[in-house]
Amino acid sequence: MTSTAPQQSILDRPFVLDLFAGPGGLDVAGHELDIPSLGIEWEKSACLTRYAAGLDTIHADVSAIRRDAFESLPPEINVLAGGPPCQTYSVAGHGAGREALEMVKKYIHRLIGDESDEAIDADLKKLTDPRTALVLEPLRYAIQATRSQTRAQRPYDVIVLEQVPTVAPVWERYAEVLTHKGLPDGTKYEVVFDVLATERYGVPQTRSRAVLIARRVGLGQPSLPSPTHRAYESKEWTRRSASAESQVHQPTLDDTGTPEADEKEKDEKPSWRSMGDVLRNSVGTHPGRPTPFLVRSNYGSSGIPGRRGVRTDQQPAATVTGRISRFVVFEHLDENIVREGARFSMNEAGMLQSFPPDYPWSGTAQAQQVGNAVPPAFGMHLLSAALGLPIPDTKTLSKPWQAATEDQRAKLRSHGCGDADACTERCPRPQDQVPPPSSRPRKKALVKQFAPRSLGP
């Protein structure tokens, strides 16, 4: 189901609580939509980026805030959003989360039942990787909101979740519980979920995300965001390239051998955004990359690890992850000369994630911050669909980001860490969430494909 968004939000004053907020992808989306947000993030460098960007932040463990400081959160928050850490579920990870998927789905029903938090926490501590349990936190926050005295036991109106495709079965179980059984206080939601391709929403990379949008019953049936761009199809790209090289001007055939489907799609939507669209021209401190280029990613092509994927500046980037700094860039000077050029800067890597130019990446592990973030353009579409807003204009993200002043940064850090210039005892220690080492070999994950679905009570 796609969006037929009205012109006004379903909420009078939407206010987003962003769990696992990272460097700010969803908060940047909220900023562009004029929606306030508060992010909770445990990783210090990501918080430094957020403070420099002027984003309201709490430097804390999401689980600890829920257990010990939930009543301190602003009671006017009415939208819960989150993208729990994906490493244990990701195809690129060791797979502890995938092995625990069935166990995690059982915990969802235990949370809705009568078991105590203490009993559930005790069992969750037995998981091989503690990050696996974090996918349950959005549900635990939704339940906690109905018990909060500060909120007068008022549930969240809207829930927006996103993760890697391998977490789709968890979102499916979320949907079943939220629509049929409801939260322990009886609150039920209407839910849609699916795996979406971000290049169809103006993000200049191919990246699939499992998303869930839920609205409290009475606020209207939610819908998935309407795609604004065509999907990237490698077969189509190959055909187009071959046609251009041979200079044969014939209709492009689709997989069934007929040109009508391709032509209809072209008429309805513009093509996906390419790396060249985003990086070619100078903007802010970005000098531009006017010379055609090729990119060799750090990933295997067609499932073959030894065959590195190569794309041109006329294609979207491969999925941007923490390995983006390893992508090799070759400048195509002319048909006979190709030379290795400068690799992507963090500013450019952020732009390929649809962050505004000059976003103030700070601290260490900046490539990992970029790769872990929600693409802001995709976030704008998710929030707009969740709140019933019109399709957003993501072109606003092409303008350079205005970083916070030093006074603004100090004030934000005082609120988030307890001190204007340093972390304090209330801030989490990085070693508290580092998973134990694993010597198990990686296994190929099977990603279940979901047809778009809508579930209601």
Short mmCIF file of C-alpha atoms in Angstrom, two decimals:
data_model
loop_
_atom_site.label_atom_id
_atom_site.label_comp_id
_atom_site.label_asym_id
_atom_site.label_seq_id
_atom_site.Cartn_x
_atom_site.Cartn_y
_atom_site.Cartn_z
CA MET A 1 0.00 0.00 0.00
CA THR A 2 1.36 3.41 -0.92
CA SER A 3 0.71 6.83 0.52
CA THR A 4 -2.09 9.20 -0.47
CA ALA A 5 -1.00 11.72 2.11
CA PRO A 6 -3.24 14.59 3.21
CA GLN A 7 -1.82 18.07 3.68
CA GLN A 8 -1.78 18.11 7.50
CA SER A 9 -0.23 15.82 10.08
CA ILE A 10 -2.51 13.39 11.90
CA LEU A 11 -0.95 14.83 15.10
CA ASP A 12 -1.24 18.46 16.16
CA ARG A 13 2.33 18.61 17.46
CA PRO A 14 4.45 15.62 16.50
CA PHE A 15 7.53 15.10 18.69
CA VAL A 16 9.86 12.19 17.94
CA LEU A 17 11.84 10.08 20.38
CA ASP A 18 14.64 8.54 18.31
CA LEU A 19 16.06 5.40 19.90
CA PHE A 20 19.55 4.32 18.77
CA ALA A 21 19.76 7.71 17.11
CA GLY A 22 23.27 7.37 15.68
CA PRO A 23 24.76 10.51 14.10
CA GLY A 24 21.31 11.89 13.32
CA GLY A 25 19.81 10.62 10.05
CA LEU A 26 16.23 10.51 11.29
CA ASP A 27 16.68 13.72 13.29
CA VAL A 28 17.96 15.53 10.20
CA ALA A 29 14.82 14.27 8.44
CA GLY A 30 12.70 15.67 11.27
CA HIS A 31 14.56 18.97 11.11
CA GLU A 32 13.80 19.31 7.39
CA LEU A 33 10.13 18.59 8.12
CA ASP A 34 10.08 21.03 11.07
CA ILE A 35 9.40 18.17 13.51
CA PRO A 36 11.26 18.30 16.86
CA SER A 37 13.10 15.20 18.03
CA LEU A 38 15.17 13.90 20.91
CA GLY A 39 17.75 11.20 20.25
CA ILE A 40 19.20 8.62 22.63
CA GLU A 41 22.62 7.32 21.58
CA TRP A 42 25.26 5.41 23.55
CA GLU A 43 28.27 5.76 21.21
CA LYS A 44 30.36 8.78 22.18
CA SER A 45 31.56 9.81 18.71
CA ALA A 46 28.06 9.66 17.26
CA CYS A 47 26.96 11.96 20.09
CA LEU A 48 29.80 14.37 19.29
CA THR A 49 28.55 14.49 15.70
CA ARG A 50 25.02 15.14 16.92
CA TYR A 51 26.11 17.94 19.26
CA ALA A 52 28.10 19.57 16.45
CA ALA A 53 25.04 19.31 14.20
CA GLY A 54 22.84 20.97 16.83
CA LEU A 55 20.67 17.93 17.56
CA ASP A 56 19.06 17.38 20.96
CA THR A 57 20.66 14.26 22.41
CA ILE A 58 20.94 12.10 25.50
CA HIS A 59 24.24 10.21 25.70
CA ALA A 60 22.98 7.02 27.29
CA ASP A 61 22.14 3.38 26.91
CA VAL A 62 18.60 3.03 25.56
CA SER A 63 17.89 0.15 27.94
CA ALA A 64 19.18 2.09 30.96
CA ILE A 65 16.97 5.10 30.17
CA ARG A 66 13.94 2.85 29.95
CA ARG A 67 14.73 1.16 33.26
CA ASP A 68 15.98 4.11 35.30
CA ALA A 69 15.07 7.45 33.73
CA PHE A 70 11.98 7.02 31.58
CA GLU A 71 10.03 9.53 33.71
CA SER A 72 12.59 12.21 32.83
CA LEU A 73 11.75 12.09 29.12
CA PRO A 74 9.52 14.91 27.79
CA PRO A 75 5.91 13.79 28.29
CA GLU A 76 4.80 15.48 25.06
CA ILE A 77 6.71 12.90 22.95
CA ASN A 78 4.10 11.13 20.83
CA VAL A 79 6.13 9.45 18.07
CA LEU A 80 8.47 6.55 18.84
CA ALA A 81 11.14 5.80 16.24
CA GLY A 82 14.13 3.53 16.18
CA GLY A 83 16.61 1.48 14.22
CA PRO A 84 18.22 -0.92 16.71
CA PRO A 85 21.84 -1.94 16.01
CA CYS A 86 21.88 -4.27 13.03
CA GLN A 87 25.28 -5.94 13.27
CA THR A 88 24.03 -9.25 14.66
CA TYR A 89 21.25 -9.41 12.05
CA SER A 90 23.17 -8.09 9.07
CA VAL A 91 24.30 -10.35 6.28
CA ALA A 92 27.72 -8.75 6.80
CA GLY A 93 27.82 -9.79 10.49
CA HIS A 94 28.58 -13.08 12.21
CA GLY A 95 24.90 -14.01 12.40
CA ALA A 96 24.28 -14.43 16.13
CA GLY A 97 21.08 -12.43 15.80
CA ARG A 98 19.83 -14.46 12.86
CA GLU A 99 20.29 -17.62 14.87
CA ALA A 100 18.38 -16.01 17.73
CA LEU A 101 15.50 -14.69 15.59
CA GLU A 102 13.03 -17.34 16.69
CA MET A 103 14.01 -16.80 20.31
CA VAL A 104 13.56 -13.04 19.97
CA LYS A 105 10.11 -13.48 18.44
CA LYS A 106 9.12 -15.53 21.50
CA TYR A 107 10.33 -12.72 23.76
CA ILE A 108 7.92 -10.35 22.00
CA HIS A 109 4.98 -12.42 23.23
CA ARG A 110 6.51 -12.72 26.69
CA LEU A 111 6.74 -8.91 26.91
CA ILE A 112 3.05 -8.57 26.09
CA GLY A 113 2.18 -11.23 28.66
CA ASP A 114 2.31 -11.11 32.44
CA GLU A 115 5.99 -11.90 32.99
CA SER A 116 8.08 -9.45 34.99
CA ASP A 117 10.77 -7.34 33.34
CA GLU A 118 13.29 -8.80 35.76
CA ALA A 119 12.63 -12.38 34.61
CA ILE A 120 12.86 -11.40 30.95
CA ASP A 121 16.05 -9.40 31.53
CA ALA A 122 17.64 -12.36 33.28
CA ASP A 123 17.01 -14.56 30.25
CA LEU A 124 18.12 -11.92 27.77
CA LYS A 125 21.52 -11.75 29.47
CA LYS A 126 22.12 -15.32 28.29
CA LEU A 127 22.14 -14.30 24.62
CA THR A 128 25.51 -14.65 22.90
CA ASP A 129 25.54 -11.06 21.69
CA PRO A 130 23.81 -8.50 23.96
CA ARG A 131 22.97 -6.30 20.97
CA THR A 132 20.55 -8.95 19.72
CA ALA A 133 18.10 -8.08 22.52
CA LEU A 134 18.10 -4.39 21.56
CA VAL A 135 15.61 -5.07 18.76
CA LEU A 136 13.05 -5.54 21.55
CA GLU A 137 13.59 -2.06 23.01
CA PRO A 138 11.05 -0.20 20.82
CA LEU A 139 8.32 -2.56 22.05
CA ARG A 140 9.51 -2.19 25.64
CA TYR A 141 9.38 1.61 25.29
CA ALA A 142 5.86 1.39 23.87
CA ILE A 143 4.80 -0.70 26.87
CA GLN A 144 6.60 1.59 29.33
CA ALA A 145 4.77 4.63 27.96
CA THR A 146 1.45 3.08 29.04
CA ARG A 147 2.80 2.73 32.59
CA SER A 148 4.41 6.15 32.88
CA GLN A 149 2.99 8.52 35.49
CA THR A 150 4.63 11.51 33.80
CA ARG A 151 2.78 10.66 30.59
CA ALA A 152 -0.44 9.88 32.48
CA GLN A 153 -0.15 6.35 31.04
CA ARG A 154 -0.65 7.73 27.53
CA PRO A 155 0.61 5.43 24.73
CA TYR A 156 2.62 6.63 21.78
CA ASP A 157 0.43 7.62 18.85
CA VAL A 158 2.83 6.58 16.08
CA ILE A 159 5.69 4.07 15.87
CA VAL A 160 8.27 4.05 13.05
CA LEU A 161 10.94 1.33 12.87
CA GLU A 162 13.61 0.48 10.32
CA GLN A 163 16.32 -2.16 10.12
CA VAL A 164 18.18 -4.46 7.75
CA PRO A 165 15.97 -6.84 5.73
CA THR A 166 16.86 -9.84 7.91
CA VAL A 167 14.86 -8.25 10.75
CA ALA A 168 11.64 -8.29 8.69
CA PRO A 169 10.40 -11.41 10.54
CA VAL A 170 10.71 -9.51 13.82
CA TRP A 171 8.71 -6.59 12.46
CA GLU A 172 6.11 -9.08 11.25
CA ARG A 173 5.77 -10.41 14.79
CA TYR A 174 5.61 -6.82 16.11
CA ALA A 175 2.75 -6.19 13.69
CA GLU A 176 0.85 -9.29 14.77
CA VAL A 177 1.11 -8.36 18.44
CA LEU A 178 0.33 -4.65 18.03
CA THR A 179 -2.74 -5.28 15.89
CA HIS A 180 -4.30 -8.40 17.35
CA LYS A 181 -3.30 -8.63 21.00
CA GLY A 182 -2.24 -5.05 21.67
CA LEU A 183 -0.11 -3.67 24.48
CA PRO A 184 -0.75 -4.91 28.03
CA ASP A 185 -3.10 -1.95 28.69
CA GLY A 186 -5.23 -2.88 25.67
CA THR A 187 -3.87 -0.26 23.23
CA LYS A 188 -3.88 -1.54 19.66
CA TYR A 189 -2.33 -0.22 16.46
CA GLU A 190 -2.90 -0.46 12.74
CA VAL A 191 0.33 -1.48 11.07
CA VAL A 192 2.01 -1.73 7.67
CA PHE A 193 5.46 -3.20 7.06
CA ASP A 194 7.63 -4.18 4.12
CA VAL A 195 11.19 -4.19 2.77
CA LEU A 196 11.79 -0.99 0.77
CA ALA A 197 14.58 0.06 -1.62
CA THR A 198 15.93 3.47 -0.61
CA GLU A 199 16.98 4.50 -4.13
CA ARG A 200 13.24 4.75 -4.86
CA TYR A 201 13.10 7.64 -2.36
CA GLY A 202 15.91 9.81 -3.68
CA VAL A 203 18.83 8.20 -1.84
CA PRO A 204 21.79 7.87 -4.26
CA GLN A 205 22.61 4.29 -3.28
CA THR A 206 21.04 0.85 -3.40
CA ARG A 207 20.08 -0.01 0.16
CA SER A 208 17.17 -2.15 1.33
CA ARG A 209 15.50 -1.57 4.68
CA ALA A 210 12.79 -3.41 6.58
CA VAL A 211 10.35 -0.78 7.83
CA LEU A 212 7.28 -0.76 10.06
CA ILE A 213 4.79 2.09 10.49
CA ALA A 214 2.12 1.84 13.18
CA ARG A 215 -0.67 4.23 14.20
CA ARG A 216 -2.76 3.94 17.30
CA VAL A 217 -6.27 2.76 16.45
CA GLY A 218 -8.44 5.80 15.79
CA LEU A 219 -5.73 7.79 13.98
CA GLY A 220 -6.37 6.27 10.57
CA GLN A 221 -4.87 3.46 8.53
CA PRO A 222 -1.14 4.04 7.94
CA SER A 223 0.49 3.50 4.58
CA LEU A 224 3.98 3.02 3.26
CA PRO A 225 5.64 6.00 1.57
CA SER A 226 5.03 6.41 -2.14
CA PRO A 227 8.20 5.89 -4.23
CA THR A 228 9.35 9.00 -6.04
CA HIS A 229 12.04 7.41 -8.22
CA ARG A 230 12.44 4.31 -10.33
CA ALA A 231 14.08 1.23 -8.85
CA TYR A 232 17.65 0.51 -9.88
CA GLU A 233 17.77 -2.64 -11.99
CA SER A 234 21.20 -3.99 -12.90
CA LYS A 235 19.80 -5.72 -16.00
CA GLU A 236 18.26 -2.49 -17.21
CA TRP A 237 21.54 -0.64 -16.60
CA THR A 238 23.44 -3.25 -18.59
CA ARG A 239 21.00 -2.94 -21.47
CA ARG A 240 21.19 0.85 -21.42
CA SER A 241 24.99 0.81 -21.37
CA ALA A 242 25.19 -1.68 -24.22
CA SER A 243 22.74 0.39 -26.24
CA ALA A 244 24.73 3.58 -25.66
CA GLU A 245 28.02 1.95 -26.63
CA SER A 246 26.64 0.47 -29.83
CA GLN A 247 24.67 3.65 -30.58
CA VAL A 248 21.70 1.54 -31.59
CA HIS A 249 18.55 3.54 -30.99
CA GLN A 250 15.95 0.89 -30.30
CA PRO A 251 13.30 0.52 -27.58
CA THR A 252 14.60 -0.90 -24.31
CA LEU A 253 12.99 -4.25 -23.60
CA ASP A 254 11.88 -5.35 -20.18
CA ASP A 255 12.42 -8.89 -18.92
CA THR A 256 9.33 -10.09 -20.79
CA GLY A 257 10.59 -8.72 -24.10
CA THR A 258 8.17 -5.79 -24.38
CA PRO A 259 9.05 -2.10 -24.17
CA GLU A 260 5.74 -0.88 -22.76
CA ALA A 261 6.44 -1.54 -19.07
CA ASP A 262 9.78 0.29 -19.09
CA GLU A 263 8.38 3.27 -20.98
CA LYS A 264 5.38 3.57 -18.65
CA GLU A 265 7.66 3.51 -15.60
CA LYS A 266 9.94 6.14 -17.15
CA ASP A 267 6.97 8.42 -17.78
CA GLU A 268 5.70 8.10 -14.24
CA LYS A 269 8.90 8.56 -12.22
CA PRO A 270 12.40 9.95 -12.72
CA SER A 271 15.35 7.63 -12.67
CA TRP A 272 17.16 6.83 -9.43
CA ARG A 273 19.73 9.41 -8.34
CA SER A 274 23.31 8.61 -9.30
CA MET A 275 26.59 9.28 -7.50
CA GLY A 276 27.39 11.86 -10.15
CA ASP A 277 24.11 13.70 -9.52
CA VAL A 278 25.15 14.24 -5.91
CA LEU A 279 28.92 14.66 -6.14
CA ARG A 280 29.56 16.26 -9.54
CA ASN A 281 29.08 19.92 -8.62
CA SER A 282 30.80 21.91 -5.91
CA VAL A 283 28.66 22.82 -2.92
CA GLY A 284 29.74 24.21 0.44
CA THR A 285 33.25 22.91 1.11
CA HIS A 286 32.77 20.00 -1.31
CA PRO A 287 34.95 20.78 -4.36
CA GLY A 288 32.94 18.60 -6.71
CA ARG A 289 33.90 15.61 -8.87
CA PRO A 290 33.29 16.82 -12.44
CA THR A 291 35.44 14.08 -13.99
CA PRO A 292 33.58 10.81 -14.74
CA PHE A 293 34.60 8.12 -12.28
CA LEU A 294 34.30 4.44 -11.46
CA VAL A 295 33.95 3.01 -7.96
CA ARG A 296 35.13 -0.42 -6.89
CA SER A 297 33.34 -1.37 -3.69
CA ASN A 298 34.64 -3.59 -0.92
CA TYR A 299 31.83 -6.08 -1.54
CA GLY A 300 31.65 -9.16 -3.70
CA SER A 301 29.60 -8.95 -6.88
CA SER A 302 26.87 -11.50 -7.62
CA GLY A 303 27.59 -13.25 -4.34
CA ILE A 304 31.23 -13.93 -5.30
CA PRO A 305 33.55 -12.40 -2.65
CA GLY A 306 36.56 -12.30 -4.96
CA ARG A 307 34.73 -10.29 -7.60
CA ARG A 308 34.50 -6.69 -6.49
CA GLY A 309 31.48 -4.72 -7.60
CA VAL A 310 32.21 -1.79 -9.92
CA ARG A 311 29.84 1.07 -10.67
CA THR A 312 30.15 4.29 -12.62
CA ASP A 313 29.23 7.79 -11.52
CA GLN A 314 26.02 7.38 -13.55
CA GLN A 315 24.79 4.66 -11.19
CA PRO A 316 23.74 4.82 -7.54
CA ALA A 317 26.39 3.83 -5.02
CA ALA A 318 26.52 0.36 -3.58
CA THR A 319 25.18 0.17 -0.03
CA VAL A 320 27.11 2.65 2.09
CA THR A 321 28.45 0.96 5.22
CA GLY A 322 31.38 1.44 7.57
CA ARG A 323 33.60 0.20 4.74
CA ILE A 324 32.86 3.20 2.54
CA SER A 325 36.39 4.54 3.12
CA ARG A 326 37.75 1.40 1.43
CA PHE A 327 35.90 2.00 -1.83
CA VAL A 328 38.47 2.71 -4.56
CA VAL A 329 37.66 5.55 -6.96
CA PHE A 330 39.07 5.67 -10.50
CA GLU A 331 38.86 8.80 -12.64
CA HIS A 332 37.88 8.12 -16.24
CA LEU A 333 39.90 10.85 -17.99
CA ASP A 334 39.06 9.61 -21.50
CA GLU A 335 38.32 6.34 -23.24
CA ASN A 336 41.97 5.28 -22.97
CA ILE A 337 43.09 6.73 -19.63
CA VAL A 338 41.82 5.68 -16.22
CA ARG A 339 43.72 6.62 -13.06
CA GLU A 340 43.11 6.09 -9.37
CA GLY A 341 41.62 9.18 -7.76
CA ALA A 342 40.96 10.34 -4.24
CA ARG A 343 38.75 8.06 -2.20
CA PHE A 344 35.47 9.38 -0.83
CA SER A 345 35.82 11.89 1.96
CA MET A 346 33.47 11.61 4.93
CA ASN A 347 31.61 14.61 3.56
CA GLU A 348 31.09 12.77 0.26
CA ALA A 349 30.20 9.51 2.00
CA GLY A 350 27.57 11.38 3.98
CA MET A 351 26.18 12.92 0.80
CA LEU A 352 25.84 9.44 -0.70
CA GLN A 353 23.74 8.66 2.36
CA SER A 354 21.71 11.80 1.49
CA PHE A 355 23.09 13.84 4.40
CA PRO A 356 23.47 17.55 3.59
CA PRO A 357 26.90 18.73 2.47
CA ASP A 358 29.19 19.86 5.31
CA TYR A 359 27.44 17.75 7.91
CA PRO A 360 29.85 17.96 10.88
CA TRP A 361 31.10 14.38 11.23
CA SER A 362 33.05 14.28 14.49
CA GLY A 363 34.93 11.94 16.78
CA THR A 364 36.33 8.59 15.69
CA ALA A 365 34.98 5.79 13.46
CA GLN A 366 33.31 8.35 11.22
CA ALA A 367 32.91 5.90 8.33
CA GLN A 368 31.04 3.57 10.68
CA GLN A 369 28.82 6.45 11.77
CA VAL A 370 27.98 7.22 8.15
CA GLY A 371 27.26 3.60 7.31
CA ASN A 372 25.06 2.98 10.36
CA ALA A 373 22.90 6.06 9.84
CA VAL A 374 19.36 6.24 8.50
CA PRO A 375 19.53 8.05 5.13
CA PRO A 376 17.83 11.40 5.86
CA ALA A 377 15.96 11.42 2.53
CA PHE A 378 14.49 8.02 3.34
CA GLY A 379 13.74 9.22 6.88
CA MET A 380 11.79 12.18 5.49
CA HIS A 381 9.60 9.82 3.48
CA LEU A 382 9.07 7.49 6.47
CA LEU A 383 8.07 10.28 8.85
CA SER A 384 5.86 11.94 6.25
CA ALA A 385 4.00 8.71 5.54
CA ALA A 386 3.69 7.88 9.24
CA LEU A 387 2.24 11.31 10.05
CA GLY A 388 0.08 11.70 6.93
CA LEU A 389 2.17 14.56 5.53
CA PRO A 390 2.54 15.19 1.79
CA ILE A 391 5.43 13.63 -0.10
CA PRO A 392 8.48 15.57 1.10
CA ASP A 393 10.82 17.64 -1.03
CA THR A 394 14.18 16.03 -0.31
CA LYS A 395 15.98 18.63 -2.42
CA THR A 396 16.28 20.67 0.79
CA LEU A 397 19.00 18.19 1.80
CA SER A 398 21.27 19.48 -0.99
CA LYS A 399 21.96 22.69 0.93
CA PRO A 400 25.03 22.79 3.22
CA TRP A 401 24.23 22.03 6.85
CA GLN A 402 24.66 24.85 9.32
CA ALA A 403 26.64 23.46 12.24
CA ALA A 404 25.87 24.49 15.81
CA THR A 405 27.74 27.40 17.34
CA GLU A 406 30.17 26.61 20.13
CA ASP A 407 27.68 27.89 22.70
CA GLN A 408 24.92 25.75 21.21
CA ARG A 409 27.17 22.69 21.14
CA ALA A 410 28.20 23.22 24.77
CA LYS A 411 24.59 23.57 25.88
CA LEU A 412 23.57 20.40 24.04
CA ARG A 413 26.46 18.45 25.54
CA SER A 414 25.69 19.75 29.01
CA HIS A 415 22.20 18.32 28.60
CA GLY A 416 23.30 15.10 26.94
CA CYS A 417 26.43 14.24 28.91
CA GLY A 418 26.22 16.41 32.03
CA ASP A 419 29.18 18.61 31.09
CA ALA A 420 29.83 21.09 28.29
CA ASP A 421 33.17 19.57 27.33
CA ALA A 422 33.35 16.01 28.62
CA CYS A 423 31.45 12.85 29.42
CA THR A 424 30.49 12.23 33.02
CA GLU A 425 29.77 9.20 35.19
CA ARG A 426 26.21 9.07 33.88
CA CYS A 427 27.45 8.43 30.32
CA PRO A 428 27.75 4.81 29.18
CA ARG A 429 31.12 3.14 28.82
CA PRO A 430 31.86 1.78 25.32
CA GLN A 431 33.06 -1.55 26.69
CA ASP A 432 29.66 -2.22 28.25
CA GLN A 433 28.13 -3.04 24.86
CA VAL A 434 31.04 -4.58 22.99
CA PRO A 435 30.00 -8.12 22.01
CA PRO A 436 32.24 -11.04 22.89
CA PRO A 437 34.58 -12.25 20.14
CA SER A 438 33.29 -14.98 17.90
CA SER A 439 35.34 -17.55 16.02
CA ARG A 440 32.37 -19.08 14.28
CA PRO A 441 32.46 -18.98 10.46
CA ARG A 442 30.07 -16.70 8.70
CA LYS A 443 26.97 -18.22 7.21
CA LYS A 444 25.05 -17.05 4.22
CA ALA A 445 21.73 -15.56 5.31
CA LEU A 446 18.46 -16.24 3.61
CA VAL A 447 16.32 -13.11 3.42
CA LYS A 448 12.60 -13.76 3.33
CA GLN A 449 10.80 -11.58 0.84
CA PHE A 450 7.61 -9.95 2.02
CA ALA A 451 4.78 -8.67 -0.08
CA PRO A 452 3.42 -5.31 1.13
CA ARG A 453 0.95 -5.98 3.90
CA SER A 454 -1.43 -4.04 6.04
CA LEU A 455 -2.60 -5.40 9.36
CA GLY A 456 -5.48 -4.02 11.38
CA PRO A 457 -7.28 -5.06 14.55
#
